[in-house]
PDB file of C-alpha atoms in Angstrom:
ATOM      1  CA  MET A1109       0.000   0.000   0.000  1.00 39.00           C
ATOM      2  CA  ARG A1110       1.344   3.433  -0.923  1.00 51.00           C
ATOM      3  CA  ASP A1111       1.912   6.037   1.733  1.00 59.00           C
ATOM      4  CA  GLU A1112      -0.735   8.734   1.350  1.00 68.00           C
ATOM      5  CA  GLY A1113       1.607  11.498   2.542  1.00 71.00           C
ATOM      6  CA  ARG A1114       0.685  14.624   4.438  1.00 80.00           C
ATOM      7  CA  SER A1115      -1.601  15.914   1.710  1.00 84.00           C
ATOM      8  CA  GLY A1116      -2.730  15.170  -1.808  1.00 85.00           C
ATOM      9  CA  CYS A1117      -0.629  18.044  -3.202  1.00 92.00           C
ATOM     10  CA  PRO A1118       1.694  16.837  -5.994  1.00 90.00           C
ATOM     11  CA  ILE A1119       4.487  19.183  -4.868  1.00 89.00           C
ATOM     12  CA  ASN A1120       4.254  17.848  -1.318  1.00 91.00           C
ATOM     13  CA  ALA A1121       4.185  14.268  -2.589  1.00 90.00           C
ATOM     14  CA  THR A1122       7.396  14.911  -4.542  1.00 92.00           C
ATOM     15  CA  ILE A1123       9.130  16.702  -1.681  1.00 92.00           C
ATOM     16  CA  GLU A1124       8.310  13.838   0.663  1.00 91.00           C
ATOM     17  CA  VAL A1125      10.345  11.528  -1.593  1.00 92.00           C
ATOM     18  CA  ILE A1126      13.242  13.713  -2.773  1.00 92.00           C
ATOM     19  CA  GLY A1127      13.187  16.781  -0.549  1.00 91.00           C
ATOM     20  CA  ASP A1128      15.730  15.988   2.147  1.00 91.00           C
ATOM     21  CA  ARG A1129      19.324  17.171   2.249  1.00 87.00           C
ATOM     22  CA  TRP A1130      20.942  14.077   0.679  1.00 96.00           C
ATOM     23  CA  THR A1131      18.482  12.265  -1.585  1.00 97.00           C
ATOM     24  CA  LEU A1132      18.934  14.381  -4.707  1.00 96.00           C
ATOM     25  CA  LEU A1133      22.699  14.269  -4.248  1.00 96.00           C
ATOM     26  CA  VAL A1134      22.664  10.465  -4.171  1.00 98.00           C
ATOM     27  CA  LEU A1135      20.499  10.446  -7.307  1.00 98.00           C
ATOM     28  CA  ARG A1136      22.843  13.004  -8.915  1.00 96.00           C
ATOM     29  CA  ASP A1137      25.853  10.763  -8.263  1.00 96.00           C
ATOM     30  CA  VAL A1138      24.135   7.700  -9.739  1.00 97.00           C
ATOM     31  CA  MET A1139      22.738   9.711 -12.658  1.00 96.00           C
ATOM     32  CA  PHE A1140      25.682  11.914 -13.622  1.00 93.00           C
ATOM     33  CA  GLY A1141      28.589  10.099 -11.977  1.00 91.00           C
ATOM     34  CA  ASN A1142      27.509   6.566 -12.953  1.00 93.00           C
ATOM     35  CA  ARG A1143      28.216   5.424  -9.411  1.00 96.00           C
ATOM     36  CA  ARG A1144      26.291   2.233  -8.791  1.00 96.00           C
ATOM     37  CA  HIS A1145      27.837   0.683  -5.697  1.00 95.00           C
ATOM     38  CA  PHE A1146      27.762   1.803  -2.086  1.00 95.00           C
ATOM     39  CA  ARG A1147      31.540   2.296  -1.844  1.00 95.00           C
ATOM     40  CA  GLU A1148      31.657   4.322  -5.083  1.00 96.00           C
ATOM     41  CA  LEU A1149      28.893   6.580  -3.811  1.00 97.00           C
ATOM     42  CA  LEU A1150      30.552   6.983  -0.429  1.00 96.00           C
ATOM     43  CA  ALA A1151      34.070   7.635  -1.753  1.00 96.00           C
ATOM     44  CA  GLY A1152      32.909   9.885  -4.586  1.00 93.00           C
ATOM     45  CA  SER A1153      30.652  12.113  -2.504  1.00 93.00           C
ATOM     46  CA  GLU A1154      31.780  15.698  -3.071  1.00 91.00           C
ATOM     47  CA  GLU A1155      29.767  16.722  -0.005  1.00 94.00           C
ATOM     48  CA  GLY A1156      31.108  13.973   2.289  1.00 95.00           C
ATOM     49  CA  ILE A1157      27.992  11.915   3.005  1.00 96.00           C
ATOM     50  CA  ALA A1158      28.271   9.671   6.079  1.00 97.00           C
ATOM     51  CA  SER A1159      27.932   5.929   5.514  1.00 96.00           C
ATOM     52  CA  ASN A1160      24.847   5.603   7.725  1.00 97.00           C
ATOM     53  CA  ILE A1161      23.114   8.452   5.862  1.00 97.00           C
ATOM     54  CA  LEU A1162      24.014   6.952   2.481  1.00 97.00           C
ATOM     55  CA  SER A1163      22.719   3.553   3.561  1.00 96.00           C
ATOM     56  CA  ASP A1164      19.450   5.102   4.725  1.00 97.00           C
ATOM     57  CA  ARG A1165      18.978   7.135   1.527  1.00 97.00           C
ATOM     58  CA  LEU A1166      19.661   4.144  -0.701  1.00 97.00           C
ATOM     59  CA  LYS A1167      17.047   2.118   1.203  1.00 96.00           C
ATOM     60  CA  ARG A1168      14.552   4.996   0.924  1.00 96.00           C
ATOM     61  CA  LEU A1169      15.192   5.442  -2.798  1.00 97.00           C
ATOM     62  CA  VAL A1170      14.667   1.727  -3.432  1.00 97.00           C
ATOM     63  CA  ALA A1171      11.477   1.753  -1.327  1.00 96.00           C
ATOM     64  CA  ALA A1172      10.217   4.827  -3.215  1.00 96.00           C
ATOM     65  CA  GLY A1173      10.849   3.131  -6.567  1.00 97.00           C
ATOM     66  CA  LEU A1174      13.556   5.553  -7.757  1.00 98.00           C
ATOM     67  CA  LEU A1175      16.380   3.017  -7.562  1.00 98.00           C
ATOM     68  CA  SER A1176      16.443  -0.721  -7.981  1.00 98.00           C
ATOM     69  CA  ARG A1177      18.926  -2.856  -6.093  1.00 96.00           C
ATOM     70  CA  GLU A1178      20.343  -5.891  -7.795  1.00 89.00           C
ATOM     71  CA  ASP A1179      20.223  -8.891  -5.516  1.00 78.00           C
ATOM     72  CA  THR A1180      23.657 -10.254  -4.803  1.00 76.00           C
ATOM     73  CA  ARG A1181      25.211 -13.359  -3.401  1.00 77.00           C
ATOM     74  CA  PRO A1182      27.437 -13.139  -0.333  1.00 77.00           C
ATOM     75  CA  GLY A1183      30.716 -11.396  -1.137  1.00 73.00           C
ATOM     76  CA  GLN A1184      29.286  -9.477  -4.103  1.00 81.00           C
ATOM     77  CA  LYS A1185      28.671  -5.745  -4.181  1.00 88.00           C
ATOM     78  CA  ALA A1186      25.060  -4.670  -4.554  1.00 93.00           C
ATOM     79  CA  GLU A1187      24.426  -2.591  -7.653  1.00 95.00           C
ATOM     80  CA  TYR A1188      21.934   0.260  -7.745  1.00 97.00           C
ATOM     81  CA  ARG A1189      20.200   1.275 -10.956  1.00 98.00           C
ATOM     82  CA  LEU A1190      17.937   4.177 -11.796  1.00 98.00           C
ATOM     83  CA  THR A1191      14.314   3.381 -12.522  1.00 98.00           C
ATOM     84  CA  GLU A1192      12.184   5.165 -15.099  1.00 98.00           C
ATOM     85  CA  PRO A1193      10.710   7.575 -12.504  1.00 98.00           C
ATOM     86  CA  ALA A1194      14.249   8.564 -11.464  1.00 98.00           C
ATOM     87  CA  ILE A1195      15.327   9.024 -15.082  1.00 98.00           C
ATOM     88  CA  GLN A1196      12.379  11.363 -15.567  1.00 98.00           C
ATOM     89  CA  LEU A1197      13.966  13.626 -12.930  1.00 97.00           C
ATOM     90  CA  VAL A1198      16.692  14.685 -15.418  1.00 97.00           C
ATOM     91  CA  PRO A1199      14.855  17.878 -16.472  1.00 97.00           C
ATOM     92  CA  ILE A1200      14.292  18.773 -12.814  1.00 96.00           C
ATOM     93  CA  MET A1201      17.957  18.178 -12.009  1.00 96.00           C
ATOM     94  CA  ALA A1202      18.923  20.335 -15.000  1.00 97.00           C
ATOM     95  CA  GLN A1203      16.624  23.116 -13.815  1.00 97.00           C
ATOM     96  CA  LEU A1204      17.953  22.898 -10.244  1.00 96.00           C
ATOM     97  CA  GLY A1205      21.478  23.199 -11.621  1.00 96.00           C
ATOM     98  CA  ALA A1206      20.490  26.180 -13.773  1.00 96.00           C
ATOM     99  CA  TRP A1207      18.933  27.910 -10.766  1.00 96.00           C
ATOM    100  CA  GLY A1208      22.090  27.266  -8.735  1.00 96.00           C
ATOM    101  CA  LEU A1209      24.235  28.724 -11.536  1.00 95.00           C
ATOM    102  CA  ARG A1210      22.281  31.966 -11.414  1.00 96.00           C
ATOM    103  CA  HIS A1211      21.691  32.353  -7.693  1.00 96.00           C
ATOM    104  CA  ARG A1212      24.378  30.526  -5.694  1.00 95.00           C
ATOM    105  CA  PRO A1213      28.172  30.572  -5.589  1.00 94.00           C
ATOM    106  CA  THR A1214      29.656  27.566  -7.413  1.00 93.00           C
ATOM    107  CA  THR A1215      33.049  26.307  -8.519  1.00 89.00           C
ATOM    108  CA  LYS A1216      34.090  26.152 -12.158  1.00 84.00           C
ATOM    109  CA  HIS A1217      34.685  22.412 -12.299  1.00 83.00           C
ATOM    110  CA  LEU A1218      31.420  21.577 -10.540  1.00 86.00           C
ATOM    111  CA  ARG A1219      29.264  23.996 -12.548  1.00 91.00           C
ATOM    112  CA  VAL A1220      30.330  22.875 -16.024  1.00 91.00           C
ATOM    113  CA  ARG A1221      27.792  20.036 -16.325  1.00 90.00           C
ATOM    114  CA  ALA A1222      24.969  22.316 -15.209  1.00 94.00           C
ATOM    115  CA  GLU A1223      26.043  24.877 -17.813  1.00 94.00           C
ATOM    116  CA  LEU A1224      26.089  22.258 -20.559  1.00 93.00           C
ATOM    117  CA  LEU A1225      22.684  20.893 -19.521  1.00 94.00           C
ATOM    118  CA  GLU A1226      21.223  24.384 -19.489  1.00 95.00           C
ATOM    119  CA  GLU A1227      22.684  25.222 -22.902  1.00 93.00           C
ATOM    120  CA  GLY A1228      21.591  21.891 -24.396  1.00 93.00           C
ATOM    121  CA  GLY A1229      18.064  22.228 -23.070  1.00 96.00           C
ATOM    122  CA  PRO A1230      15.313  19.655 -23.565  1.00 96.00           C
ATOM    123  CA  GLN A1231      16.993  17.995 -26.552  1.00 94.00           C
ATOM    124  CA  LEU A1232      20.147  17.213 -24.556  1.00 93.00           C
ATOM    125  CA  TRP A1233      18.052  16.122 -21.570  1.00 96.00           C
ATOM    126  CA  ALA A1234      16.112  13.696 -23.785  1.00 94.00           C
ATOM    127  CA  GLU A1235      19.336  12.275 -25.236  1.00 93.00           C
ATOM    128  CA  PHE A1236      20.789  11.835 -21.744  1.00 95.00           C
ATOM    129  CA  MET A1237      17.585  10.177 -20.532  1.00 96.00           C
ATOM    130  CA  ASP A1238      17.769   7.723 -23.459  1.00 95.00           C
ATOM    131  CA  GLU A1239      21.354   6.886 -22.476  1.00 95.00           C
ATOM    132  CA  LEU A1240      20.310   6.335 -18.873  1.00 96.00           C
ATOM    133  CA  ARG A1241      17.487   4.056 -20.043  1.00 97.00           C
ATOM    134  CA  GLU A1242      20.012   2.061 -22.034  1.00 95.00           C
ATOM    135  CA  SER A1243      22.589   1.731 -19.250  1.00 95.00           C
ATOM    136  CA  HIS A1244      20.192   1.278 -16.306  1.00 97.00           C
ATOM    137  CA  LEU A1245      17.131  -0.371 -17.862  1.00 97.00           C
ATOM    138  CA  GLY A1246      18.609  -2.126 -20.920  1.00 95.00           C
ATOM    139  CA  ILE A1247      16.449  -0.173 -23.406  1.00 95.00           C
ATOM    140  CA  PRO A1248      18.471   0.555 -26.573  1.00 93.00           C
ATOM    141  CA  ARG A1249      18.927   4.202 -27.597  1.00 89.00           C
ATOM    142  CA  HIS A1250      17.065   5.506 -30.638  1.00 81.00           C
ATOM    143  CA  ASP A1251      20.310   6.324 -32.452  1.00 82.00           C
ATOM    144  CA  PRO A1252      23.135   4.152 -31.099  1.00 82.00           C
ATOM    145  CA  ASP A1253      25.671   5.709 -33.491  1.00 84.00           C
ATOM    146  CA  ALA A1254      25.080   9.296 -32.354  1.00 82.00           C
ATOM    147  CA  PRO A1255      27.599  10.946 -30.018  1.00 83.00           C
ATOM    148  CA  THR A1256      26.399  10.578 -26.455  1.00 90.00           C
ATOM    149  CA  ALA A1257      25.366  13.294 -24.055  1.00 90.00           C
ATOM    150  CA  THR A1258      27.309  11.390 -21.399  1.00 88.00           C
ATOM    151  CA  ASP A1259      30.523  11.774 -23.396  1.00 88.00           C
ATOM    152  CA  ARG A1260      29.902  15.508 -23.894  1.00 86.00           C
ATOM    153  CA  LEU A1261      29.259  15.984 -20.168  1.00 85.00           C
ATOM    154  CA  ALA A1262      32.363  13.948 -19.252  1.00 85.00           C
ATOM    155  CA  ARG A1263      34.598  15.857 -21.686  1.00 85.00           C
ATOM    156  CA  ALA A1264      33.352  19.214 -20.404  1.00 82.00           C
ATOM    157  CA  TYR A1265      33.956  18.147 -16.806  1.00 82.00           C
ATOM    158  CA  ALA A1266      37.442  16.781 -17.587  1.00 83.00           C
ATOM    159  CA  ALA A1267      38.370  20.009 -19.369  1.00 84.00           C
ATOM    160  CA  ALA A1268      37.155  22.099 -16.427  1.00 80.00           C
ATOM    161  CA  VAL A1269      39.083  19.951 -13.937  1.00 79.00           C
ATOM    162  CA  ALA A1270      42.235  20.213 -16.058  1.00 85.00           C
ATOM    163  CA  GLU A1271      42.002  24.022 -15.862  1.00 81.00           C
ATOM    164  CA  VAL A1272      41.871  24.036 -12.050  1.00 66.00           C
TER     165      VAL A1272
END
C-alpha cells in the first residue's frame, strides 16, 4: 500500500520523496557520476555523506521506486540502478542546476555540467535520458551511433578539472 503522505498536493508528494538534504545528491551521483555501488557513492561524494546516511537514503530510494537494487550473493557488491521515474527527474535536475548557476556561488569544475545541460536544453536532456534508459534499464537508444550526451558531459567536466 502506498503512503498517502501529508496531503494530496503533488508538490508535497514529490518533496516527501526527494526533498531531504541528501536524496537528490545520491540520485545526482548515480545519474551523472555513474556510481552504482555503495563504496563508489561513499568515496565519490563531493559533499562527504556519512555511511549511515548513504545507507538510509539508498534504502529509501529503493522503497520509493527511484532506484532498484540488484540482488547479490554473499561477497558481491550490490548494484543500484535508476528506474524510469528517477530518469524522468533529469529535467528537474537540470533546472535545479540552472537555478544554482544563477543564484548561488559555485566552482568552475562543478558547474560545467549544469552549464552544458542548461545550454543543451530539452533535446540534450532527452538524449541523456535515453542513455540512462540504455545503461540502467537495458532499453536501446534511438540512435546508437550518435555521439552521447554522457561523453559531452564527461569531456566538459574533464576540461574544467584540467584548468583548475
